[in-house]
Amino acid sequence: MPFKILLLLLLCYSSFSQNTVPTSFEGKKLVWNDEFKIEGKPNPENWSFEEGFKRNNELQWYQEENAICENGILKITANSVERDNPTYQKGSKDWRYSRPEITFTSASIHTRNKKEFQFGTFLIRAKLDSTLGSWPAIWTLGVEKPWPSNGEIDIMELYRVNGEATILGNMAWGTDQAYKAKWDNRKIPLTHFLAKDPDWINKFHIWRMDWTESDIKIFIDGELINEVKLSETINPDGFNPFKQPHYFLLNLAIGGNNGGEPRPETKTIKYEVDYVRVYQ
């Protein structure tokens, strides 16, 4: 076979291999994935958008324009802006309506009522931004009951803890007080990962959740960062929120209760997701 033809075949095979999604993983079958190959807005068959101010006294106003798929990557961008808050109500006690201005915009997407899963292995490849004020997350919420009795799984969060950039993996469920969660969380300083690779924050990494009938385990690049037994996650009424379907959320929050106040010179913060895959 002529050398040029052989080289062409090898290049084609390499390209095909890199773009092929594994249909199985450790004995489980691929049941859903999004590789974000559609240019423009995320696939509406999979994702819906949040809009406005939502939670935790965060600074950002969520809007569709800040989530775009380009070259197979979901790009969520937070931008510094100066805009009027269209929901402003003078004298309101609710922080979402008492703010006269919007100082940041960003995006939050979710799969509720579109793609919901119970148990399996979940793989998400993403790249973070540790700029002060950044609070990206990969998380799930249960479909039944109000928070936190519906259960929350934070596969990934990054925010400031005592002023230090920290990566977290958490699970939360209900208590006998409304809106007060019982948390099982793990906080790992970003320096733990930078010690292994000084350029860690500028690279993509794989977050993995293994969720079975008995436990939940969260990994980063194969390193176990947190786990919980489902025998311990029972609400006071006997309901276990991790034995029901959950839906995905991908968002980039700014500031608020945990993100930290962005510096005045910060104009843009970015969060990128390569893929989301579910194996069962």
PDB file of C-alpha atoms in Angstrom:
ATOM      1  CA  MET A   1       0.000   0.000   0.000  1.00  0.00           C
ATOM      2  CA  PRO A   2       1.467   3.408  -0.969  1.00  0.00           C
ATOM      3  CA  PHE A   3       2.723   5.383   2.035  1.00  0.00           C
ATOM      4  CA  LYS A   4       0.456   8.391   1.366  1.00  0.00           C
ATOM      5  CA  ILE A   5      -2.682   6.215   1.339  1.00  0.00           C
ATOM      6  CA  LEU A   6      -1.615   4.460   4.535  1.00  0.00           C
ATOM      7  CA  LEU A   7      -0.992   7.803   6.239  1.00  0.00           C
ATOM      8  CA  LEU A   8      -4.405   9.079   5.122  1.00  0.00           C
ATOM      9  CA  LEU A   9      -6.105   5.965   6.505  1.00  0.00           C
ATOM     10  CA  LEU A  10      -4.307   6.334   9.846  1.00  0.00           C
ATOM     11  CA  LEU A  11      -5.322   9.986  10.093  1.00  0.00           C
ATOM     12  CA  CYS A  12      -8.950   9.138   9.310  1.00  0.00           C
ATOM     13  CA  TYR A  13      -8.944   6.348  11.897  1.00  0.00           C
ATOM     14  CA  SER A  14      -7.410   8.650  14.518  1.00  0.00           C
ATOM     15  CA  SER A  15     -10.036  11.316  13.850  1.00  0.00           C
ATOM     16  CA  PHE A  16     -12.833   8.743  13.978  1.00  0.00           C
ATOM     17  CA  SER A  17     -11.519   7.312  17.255  1.00  0.00           C
ATOM     18  CA  GLN A  18     -11.319  10.731  18.893  1.00  0.00           C
ATOM     19  CA  ASN A  19     -14.890  11.571  17.910  1.00  0.00           C
ATOM     20  CA  THR A  20     -16.458   8.231  18.819  1.00  0.00           C
ATOM     21  CA  VAL A  21     -18.400   8.135  22.083  1.00  0.00           C
ATOM     22  CA  PRO A  22     -17.857   4.881  24.024  1.00  0.00           C
ATOM     23  CA  THR A  23     -21.134   2.972  24.093  1.00  0.00           C
ATOM     24  CA  SER A  24     -20.195   1.085  27.250  1.00  0.00           C
ATOM     25  CA  PHE A  25     -18.279   1.828  30.440  1.00  0.00           C
ATOM     26  CA  GLU A  26     -17.273  -0.752  33.038  1.00  0.00           C
ATOM     27  CA  GLY A  27     -20.117  -3.076  32.118  1.00  0.00           C
ATOM     28  CA  LYS A  28     -22.752  -0.340  31.773  1.00  0.00           C
ATOM     29  CA  LYS A  29     -24.390   0.865  28.561  1.00  0.00           C
ATOM     30  CA  LEU A  30     -24.576   4.451  27.345  1.00  0.00           C
ATOM     31  CA  VAL A  31     -28.195   5.608  27.865  1.00  0.00           C
ATOM     32  CA  TRP A  32     -27.823   9.333  27.211  1.00  0.00           C
ATOM     33  CA  ASN A  33     -25.165  11.852  26.313  1.00  0.00           C
ATOM     34  CA  ASP A  34     -24.691  15.358  25.020  1.00  0.00           C
ATOM     35  CA  GLU A  35     -21.438  16.127  23.216  1.00  0.00           C
ATOM     36  CA  PHE A  36     -22.594  19.705  22.468  1.00  0.00           C
ATOM     37  CA  LYS A  37     -22.016  19.281  18.733  1.00  0.00           C
ATOM     38  CA  ILE A  38     -24.930  21.548  17.782  1.00  0.00           C
ATOM     39  CA  GLU A  39     -23.616  25.036  17.042  1.00  0.00           C
ATOM     40  CA  GLY A  40     -25.411  27.805  18.914  1.00  0.00           C
ATOM     41  CA  LYS A  41     -27.739  27.273  21.852  1.00  0.00           C
ATOM     42  CA  PRO A  42     -27.673  23.924  23.713  1.00  0.00           C
ATOM     43  CA  ASN A  43     -30.012  21.273  22.282  1.00  0.00           C
ATOM     44  CA  PRO A  44     -33.556  22.206  23.432  1.00  0.00           C
ATOM     45  CA  GLU A  45     -34.509  18.521  23.463  1.00  0.00           C
ATOM     46  CA  ASN A  46     -32.104  18.130  26.382  1.00  0.00           C
ATOM     47  CA  TRP A  47     -31.801  21.489  28.113  1.00  0.00           C
ATOM     48  CA  SER A  48     -33.923  24.327  29.447  1.00  0.00           C
ATOM     49  CA  PHE A  49     -32.727  27.694  30.752  1.00  0.00           C
ATOM     50  CA  GLU A  50     -33.135  29.465  34.049  1.00  0.00           C
ATOM     51  CA  GLU A  51     -33.767  33.191  33.846  1.00  0.00           C
ATOM     52  CA  GLY A  52     -33.214  36.063  36.254  1.00  0.00           C
ATOM     53  CA  PHE A  53     -31.871  36.113  39.809  1.00  0.00           C
ATOM     54  CA  LYS A  54     -32.316  32.683  41.383  1.00  0.00           C
ATOM     55  CA  ARG A  55     -30.527  31.681  44.607  1.00  0.00           C
ATOM     56  CA  ASN A  56     -27.885  32.338  47.271  1.00  0.00           C
ATOM     57  CA  ASN A  57     -27.806  36.129  46.801  1.00  0.00           C
ATOM     58  CA  GLU A  58     -25.664  35.563  43.724  1.00  0.00           C
ATOM     59  CA  LEU A  59     -24.750  38.523  41.532  1.00  0.00           C
ATOM     60  CA  GLN A  60     -25.564  37.088  38.114  1.00  0.00           C
ATOM     61  CA  TRP A  61     -28.731  37.496  36.101  1.00  0.00           C
ATOM     62  CA  TYR A  62     -29.268  34.245  34.208  1.00  0.00           C
ATOM     63  CA  GLN A  63     -30.093  34.514  30.506  1.00  0.00           C
ATOM     64  CA  GLU A  64     -29.962  32.292  27.436  1.00  0.00           C
ATOM     65  CA  GLU A  65     -27.414  34.391  25.549  1.00  0.00           C
ATOM     66  CA  ASN A  66     -24.586  33.388  27.881  1.00  0.00           C
ATOM     67  CA  ALA A  67     -24.592  29.663  26.978  1.00  0.00           C
ATOM     68  CA  ILE A  68     -23.307  28.783  23.514  1.00  0.00           C
ATOM     69  CA  CYS A  69     -22.030  25.588  21.892  1.00  0.00           C
ATOM     70  CA  GLU A  70     -18.955  26.108  19.710  1.00  0.00           C
ATOM     71  CA  ASN A  71     -16.747  23.415  18.166  1.00  0.00           C
ATOM     72  CA  GLY A  72     -18.174  20.705  20.412  1.00  0.00           C
ATOM     73  CA  ILE A  73     -17.812  22.678  23.651  1.00  0.00           C
ATOM     74  CA  LEU A  74     -20.552  24.195  25.810  1.00  0.00           C
ATOM     75  CA  LYS A  75     -19.290  27.642  26.789  1.00  0.00           C
ATOM     76  CA  ILE A  76     -20.967  29.425  29.681  1.00  0.00           C
ATOM     77  CA  THR A  77     -19.689  32.960  30.051  1.00  0.00           C
ATOM     78  CA  ALA A  78     -20.321  35.445  32.831  1.00  0.00           C
ATOM     79  CA  ASN A  79     -20.014  39.074  31.781  1.00  0.00           C
ATOM     80  CA  SER A  80     -19.784  42.260  33.798  1.00  0.00           C
ATOM     81  CA  VAL A  81     -22.610  44.619  32.767  1.00  0.00           C
ATOM     82  CA  GLU A  82     -24.507  47.710  33.877  1.00  0.00           C
ATOM     83  CA  ARG A  83     -28.235  47.154  33.314  1.00  0.00           C
ATOM     84  CA  ASP A  84     -31.487  47.889  35.026  1.00  0.00           C
ATOM     85  CA  ASN A  85     -33.181  45.011  36.831  1.00  0.00           C
ATOM     86  CA  PRO A  86     -36.503  44.534  34.997  1.00  0.00           C
ATOM     87  CA  THR A  87     -38.022  42.904  38.116  1.00  0.00           C
ATOM     88  CA  TYR A  88     -36.968  45.702  40.505  1.00  0.00           C
ATOM     89  CA  GLN A  89     -39.555  46.584  43.147  1.00  0.00           C
ATOM     90  CA  LYS A  90     -38.741  49.514  45.402  1.00  0.00           C
ATOM     91  CA  GLY A  91     -39.010  48.538  49.062  1.00  0.00           C
ATOM     92  CA  SER A  92     -39.080  44.788  48.391  1.00  0.00           C
ATOM     93  CA  LYS A  93     -37.597  42.543  51.102  1.00  0.00           C
ATOM     94  CA  ASP A  94     -36.711  39.908  48.518  1.00  0.00           C
ATOM     95  CA  TRP A  95     -33.119  40.375  47.285  1.00  0.00           C
ATOM     96  CA  ARG A  96     -34.110  39.330  43.768  1.00  0.00           C
ATOM     97  CA  TYR A  97     -36.438  42.302  43.456  1.00  0.00           C
ATOM     98  CA  SER A  98     -34.707  44.850  45.715  1.00  0.00           C
ATOM     99  CA  ARG A  99     -31.647  45.192  43.469  1.00  0.00           C
ATOM    100  CA  PRO A 100     -32.096  48.104  41.071  1.00  0.00           C
ATOM    101  CA  GLU A 101     -29.256  46.966  38.788  1.00  0.00           C
ATOM    102  CA  ILE A 102     -27.754  43.874  37.162  1.00  0.00           C
ATOM    103  CA  THR A 103     -23.957  43.794  37.447  1.00  0.00           C
ATOM    104  CA  PHE A 104     -23.256  40.356  35.915  1.00  0.00           C
ATOM    105  CA  THR A 105     -25.006  38.076  33.450  1.00  0.00           C
ATOM    106  CA  SER A 106     -24.428  34.331  33.116  1.00  0.00           C
ATOM    107  CA  ALA A 107     -26.293  31.122  32.247  1.00  0.00           C
ATOM    108  CA  SER A 108     -27.788  28.084  33.975  1.00  0.00           C
ATOM    109  CA  ILE A 109     -29.178  25.110  32.073  1.00  0.00           C
ATOM    110  CA  HIS A 110     -30.993  22.009  33.313  1.00  0.00           C
ATOM    111  CA  THR A 111     -32.617  18.810  32.049  1.00  0.00           C
ATOM    112  CA  ARG A 112     -35.723  18.797  34.255  1.00  0.00           C
ATOM    113  CA  ASN A 113     -38.727  17.109  32.591  1.00  0.00           C
ATOM    114  CA  LYS A 114     -36.464  16.210  29.661  1.00  0.00           C
ATOM    115  CA  LYS A 115     -33.679  13.920  30.865  1.00  0.00           C
ATOM    116  CA  GLU A 116     -33.884  12.417  34.358  1.00  0.00           C
ATOM    117  CA  PHE A 117     -31.935   9.469  35.737  1.00  0.00           C
ATOM    118  CA  GLN A 118     -31.825   7.145  38.727  1.00  0.00           C
ATOM    119  CA  PHE A 119     -28.554   5.295  39.373  1.00  0.00           C
ATOM    120  CA  GLY A 120     -25.644   4.816  36.992  1.00  0.00           C
ATOM    121  CA  THR A 121     -22.231   6.234  36.179  1.00  0.00           C
ATOM    122  CA  PHE A 122     -22.185   9.877  35.157  1.00  0.00           C
ATOM    123  CA  LEU A 123     -19.174  11.373  33.351  1.00  0.00           C
ATOM    124  CA  ILE A 124     -18.695  15.088  32.754  1.00  0.00           C
ATOM    125  CA  ARG A 125     -15.578  16.599  31.200  1.00  0.00           C
ATOM    126  CA  ALA A 126     -15.145  20.257  32.033  1.00  0.00           C
ATOM    127  CA  LYS A 127     -12.682  23.124  32.426  1.00  0.00           C
ATOM    128  CA  LEU A 128     -13.038  25.630  35.249  1.00  0.00           C
ATOM    129  CA  ASP A 129     -12.087  29.237  35.937  1.00  0.00           C
ATOM    130  CA  SER A 130     -10.826  30.035  39.439  1.00  0.00           C
ATOM    131  CA  THR A 131     -11.077  33.813  39.094  1.00  0.00           C
ATOM    132  CA  LEU A 132     -12.290  35.408  42.328  1.00  0.00           C
ATOM    133  CA  GLY A 133     -16.096  35.419  42.212  1.00  0.00           C
ATOM    134  CA  SER A 134     -16.385  32.279  40.066  1.00  0.00           C
ATOM    135  CA  TRP A 135     -18.832  29.585  41.272  1.00  0.00           C
ATOM    136  CA  PRO A 136     -19.299  26.924  38.542  1.00  0.00           C
ATOM    137  CA  ALA A 137     -21.236  23.761  39.309  1.00  0.00           C
ATOM    138  CA  ILE A 138     -22.244  20.342  37.992  1.00  0.00           C
ATOM    139  CA  TRP A 139     -25.145  19.134  40.118  1.00  0.00           C
ATOM    140  CA  THR A 140     -28.404  17.202  40.272  1.00  0.00           C
ATOM    141  CA  LEU A 141     -31.742  17.616  42.028  1.00  0.00           C
ATOM    142  CA  GLY A 142     -34.449  15.042  42.736  1.00  0.00           C
ATOM    143  CA  VAL A 143     -37.751  15.386  40.909  1.00  0.00           C
ATOM    144  CA  GLU A 144     -40.042  14.935  43.931  1.00  0.00           C
ATOM    145  CA  LYS A 145     -40.389  17.126  47.068  1.00  0.00           C
ATOM    146  CA  PRO A 146     -39.080  20.654  47.726  1.00  0.00           C
ATOM    147  CA  TRP A 147     -35.415  21.385  48.446  1.00  0.00           C
ATOM    148  CA  PRO A 148     -33.601  19.922  50.321  1.00  0.00           C
ATOM    149  CA  SER A 149     -35.940  16.975  50.849  1.00  0.00           C
ATOM    150  CA  ASN A 150     -35.682  16.217  47.115  1.00  0.00           C
ATOM    151  CA  GLY A 151     -31.923  15.600  47.476  1.00  0.00           C
ATOM    152  CA  GLU A 152     -29.014  17.493  45.939  1.00  0.00           C
ATOM    153  CA  ILE A 153     -25.803  16.024  44.549  1.00  0.00           C
ATOM    154  CA  ASP A 154     -22.999  18.487  43.819  1.00  0.00           C
ATOM    155  CA  ILE A 155     -20.728  16.513  41.539  1.00  0.00           C
ATOM    156  CA  MET A 156     -18.583  19.625  41.261  1.00  0.00           C
ATOM    157  CA  GLU A 157     -18.500  23.085  42.769  1.00  0.00           C
ATOM    158  CA  LEU A 158     -15.649  25.560  42.861  1.00  0.00           C
ATOM    159  CA  TYR A 159     -15.727  28.574  45.162  1.00  0.00           C
ATOM    160  CA  ARG A 160     -13.837  30.360  47.906  1.00  0.00           C
ATOM    161  CA  VAL A 161     -13.626  28.804  51.388  1.00  0.00           C
ATOM    162  CA  ASN A 162     -11.947  31.135  53.883  1.00  0.00           C
ATOM    163  CA  GLY A 163     -10.601  33.040  50.910  1.00  0.00           C
ATOM    164  CA  GLU A 164      -9.039  29.975  49.261  1.00  0.00           C
ATOM    165  CA  ALA A 165     -10.211  28.531  45.929  1.00  0.00           C
ATOM    166  CA  THR A 166     -11.732  25.152  46.775  1.00  0.00           C
ATOM    167  CA  ILE A 167     -13.313  22.277  44.852  1.00  0.00           C
ATOM    168  CA  LEU A 168     -16.221  20.483  46.495  1.00  0.00           C
ATOM    169  CA  GLY A 169     -18.254  17.298  46.121  1.00  0.00           C
ATOM    170  CA  ASN A 170     -21.422  17.275  48.231  1.00  0.00           C
ATOM    171  CA  MET A 171     -24.697  15.517  48.948  1.00  0.00           C
ATOM    172  CA  ALA A 172     -27.623  17.115  50.794  1.00  0.00           C
ATOM    173  CA  TRP A 173     -30.980  15.839  52.018  1.00  0.00           C
ATOM    174  CA  GLY A 174     -33.817  16.919  54.294  1.00  0.00           C
ATOM    175  CA  THR A 175     -34.082  17.614  58.017  1.00  0.00           C
ATOM    176  CA  ASP A 176     -37.023  18.362  60.296  1.00  0.00           C
ATOM    177  CA  GLN A 177     -36.659  22.071  59.445  1.00  0.00           C
ATOM    178  CA  ALA A 178     -37.878  23.448  56.124  1.00  0.00           C
ATOM    179  CA  TYR A 179     -35.085  24.644  53.828  1.00  0.00           C
ATOM    180  CA  LYS A 180     -32.370  23.396  56.202  1.00  0.00           C
ATOM    181  CA  ALA A 181     -30.275  20.612  54.696  1.00  0.00           C
ATOM    182  CA  LYS A 182     -28.129  17.905  56.181  1.00  0.00           C
ATOM    183  CA  TRP A 183     -24.851  17.973  54.280  1.00  0.00           C
ATOM    184  CA  ASP A 184     -22.168  15.432  53.561  1.00  0.00           C
ATOM    185  CA  ASN A 185     -19.508  17.548  51.906  1.00  0.00           C
ATOM    186  CA  ARG A 186     -15.857  17.400  51.046  1.00  0.00           C
ATOM    187  CA  LYS A 187     -13.794  20.521  50.493  1.00  0.00           C
ATOM    188  CA  ILE A 188     -10.460  20.138  48.706  1.00  0.00           C
ATOM    189  CA  PRO A 189      -8.250  23.220  48.238  1.00  0.00           C
ATOM    190  CA  LEU A 190      -7.365  23.878  44.622  1.00  0.00           C
ATOM    191  CA  THR A 191      -3.724  23.756  45.709  1.00  0.00           C
ATOM    192  CA  HIS A 192      -4.128  19.980  46.149  1.00  0.00           C
ATOM    193  CA  PHE A 193      -4.555  19.650  42.392  1.00  0.00           C
ATOM    194  CA  LEU A 194      -2.052  22.384  41.476  1.00  0.00           C
ATOM    195  CA  ALA A 195       0.615  20.511  43.427  1.00  0.00           C
ATOM    196  CA  LYS A 196       0.187  17.648  40.951  1.00  0.00           C
ATOM    197  CA  ASP A 197       0.039  19.919  37.909  1.00  0.00           C
ATOM    198  CA  PRO A 198       0.667  23.697  38.137  1.00  0.00           C
ATOM    199  CA  ASP A 199      -1.387  24.131  34.948  1.00  0.00           C
ATOM    200  CA  TRP A 200      -4.314  22.063  36.284  1.00  0.00           C
ATOM    201  CA  ILE A 201      -6.883  24.876  36.207  1.00  0.00           C
ATOM    202  CA  ASN A 202      -6.245  25.535  32.505  1.00  0.00           C
ATOM    203  CA  LYS A 203      -7.065  21.970  31.458  1.00  0.00           C
ATOM    204  CA  PHE A 204     -10.167  19.822  31.046  1.00  0.00           C
ATOM    205  CA  HIS A 205     -10.832  17.216  33.739  1.00  0.00           C
ATOM    206  CA  ILE A 206     -13.327  14.381  34.141  1.00  0.00           C
ATOM    207  CA  TRP A 207     -15.798  14.389  36.997  1.00  0.00           C
ATOM    208  CA  ARG A 208     -17.424  11.031  37.647  1.00  0.00           C
ATOM    209  CA  MET A 209     -20.313  10.000  39.855  1.00  0.00           C
ATOM    210  CA  ASP A 210     -21.076   6.356  40.598  1.00  0.00           C
ATOM    211  CA  TRP A 211     -24.611   6.155  41.993  1.00  0.00           C
ATOM    212  CA  THR A 212     -25.988   2.779  43.083  1.00  0.00           C
ATOM    213  CA  GLU A 213     -28.800   1.576  45.320  1.00  0.00           C
ATOM    214  CA  SER A 214     -26.347   1.551  48.227  1.00  0.00           C
ATOM    215  CA  ASP A 215     -24.059   4.562  47.809  1.00  0.00           C
ATOM    216  CA  ILE A 216     -22.868   7.593  45.853  1.00  0.00           C
ATOM    217  CA  LYS A 217     -19.202   8.182  45.023  1.00  0.00           C
ATOM    218  CA  ILE A 218     -17.696  11.258  43.359  1.00  0.00           C
ATOM    219  CA  PHE A 219     -14.330  11.249  41.567  1.00  0.00           C
ATOM    220  CA  ILE A 220     -12.085  13.772  39.804  1.00  0.00           C
ATOM    221  CA  ASP A 221      -9.807  12.206  37.198  1.00  0.00           C
ATOM    222  CA  GLY A 222     -10.184   8.884  38.995  1.00  0.00           C
ATOM    223  CA  GLU A 223      -9.446  10.253  42.479  1.00  0.00           C
ATOM    224  CA  LEU A 224     -12.234   9.570  44.990  1.00  0.00           C
ATOM    225  CA  ILE A 225     -13.195  12.844  46.665  1.00  0.00           C
ATOM    226  CA  ASN A 226     -16.400  11.949  48.534  1.00  0.00           C
ATOM    227  CA  GLU A 227     -18.831   9.117  49.163  1.00  0.00           C
ATOM    228  CA  VAL A 228     -21.989   8.554  51.165  1.00  0.00           C
ATOM    229  CA  LYS A 229     -24.033   5.476  52.068  1.00  0.00           C
ATOM    230  CA  LEU A 230     -27.698   5.793  51.102  1.00  0.00           C
ATOM    231  CA  SER A 231     -28.604   4.164  54.389  1.00  0.00           C
ATOM    232  CA  GLU A 232     -27.588   7.516  55.919  1.00  0.00           C
ATOM    233  CA  THR A 233     -29.520   9.836  53.576  1.00  0.00           C
ATOM    234  CA  ILE A 234     -33.074   9.303  54.800  1.00  0.00           C
ATOM    235  CA  ASN A 235     -35.329  12.290  55.457  1.00  0.00           C
ATOM    236  CA  PRO A 236     -37.235  12.472  58.770  1.00  0.00           C
ATOM    237  CA  ASP A 237     -40.414  11.284  56.974  1.00  0.00           C
ATOM    238  CA  GLY A 238     -38.605   8.122  55.819  1.00  0.00           C
ATOM    239  CA  PHE A 239     -38.217   9.238  52.197  1.00  0.00           C
ATOM    240  CA  ASN A 240     -34.804   8.696  50.618  1.00  0.00           C
ATOM    241  CA  PRO A 241     -34.255  11.430  47.989  1.00  0.00           C
ATOM    242  CA  PHE A 242     -31.453   9.475  46.321  1.00  0.00           C
ATOM    243  CA  LYS A 243     -33.765   6.619  45.421  1.00  0.00           C
ATOM    244  CA  GLN A 244     -35.677   8.669  42.883  1.00  0.00           C
ATOM    245  CA  PRO A 245     -34.800  10.191  39.480  1.00  0.00           C
ATOM    246  CA  HIS A 246     -32.638  13.318  39.396  1.00  0.00           C
ATOM    247  CA  TYR A 247     -32.001  15.892  36.685  1.00  0.00           C
ATOM    248  CA  PHE A 248     -28.794  17.726  35.718  1.00  0.00           C
ATOM    249  CA  LEU A 249     -27.903  21.367  36.202  1.00  0.00           C
ATOM    250  CA  LEU A 250     -24.873  23.139  34.719  1.00  0.00           C
ATOM    251  CA  ASN A 251     -24.385  26.741  35.775  1.00  0.00           C
ATOM    252  CA  LEU A 252     -21.873  29.484  36.422  1.00  0.00           C
ATOM    253  CA  ALA A 253     -22.808  31.609  39.410  1.00  0.00           C
ATOM    254  CA  ILE A 254     -20.957  34.753  40.459  1.00  0.00           C
ATOM    255  CA  GLY A 255     -20.388  35.945  44.010  1.00  0.00           C
ATOM    256  CA  GLY A 256     -23.242  35.374  46.421  1.00  0.00           C
ATOM    257  CA  ASN A 257     -22.976  33.352  49.611  1.00  0.00           C
ATOM    258  CA  ASN A 258     -19.896  31.418  48.456  1.00  0.00           C
ATOM    259  CA  GLY A 259     -18.391  32.765  45.254  1.00  0.00           C
ATOM    260  CA  GLY A 260     -16.610  35.755  46.702  1.00  0.00           C
ATOM    261  CA  GLU A 261     -16.866  39.328  45.457  1.00  0.00           C
ATOM    262  CA  PRO A 262     -15.305  39.718  41.987  1.00  0.00           C
ATOM    263  CA  ARG A 263     -12.568  42.295  41.628  1.00  0.00           C
ATOM    264  CA  PRO A 264     -13.635  45.529  39.903  1.00  0.00           C
ATOM    265  CA  GLU A 265     -11.396  44.741  36.928  1.00  0.00           C
ATOM    266  CA  THR A 266     -13.025  41.335  36.295  1.00  0.00           C
ATOM    267  CA  LYS A 267     -15.068  41.591  33.124  1.00  0.00           C
ATOM    268  CA  THR A 268     -15.459  37.939  32.034  1.00  0.00           C
ATOM    269  CA  ILE A 269     -15.405  34.513  33.708  1.00  0.00           C
ATOM    270  CA  LYS A 270     -15.671  31.304  31.677  1.00  0.00           C
ATOM    271  CA  TYR A 271     -16.802  27.723  32.269  1.00  0.00           C
ATOM    272  CA  GLU A 272     -16.556  25.055  29.564  1.00  0.00           C
ATOM    273  CA  VAL A 273     -18.105  21.586  29.308  1.00  0.00           C
ATOM    274  CA  ASP A 274     -16.979  19.071  26.704  1.00  0.00           C
ATOM    275  CA  TYR A 275     -19.588  16.379  27.325  1.00  0.00           C
ATOM    276  CA  VAL A 276     -22.127  14.839  29.706  1.00  0.00           C
ATOM    277  CA  ARG A 277     -22.584  11.034  29.552  1.00  0.00           C
ATOM    278  CA  VAL A 278     -24.776   8.631  31.505  1.00  0.00           C
ATOM    279  CA  TYR A 279     -24.162   4.878  31.662  1.00  0.00           C
ATOM    280  CA  GLN A 280     -26.503   2.369  33.316  1.00  0.00           C
TER     281      GLN A 280
END
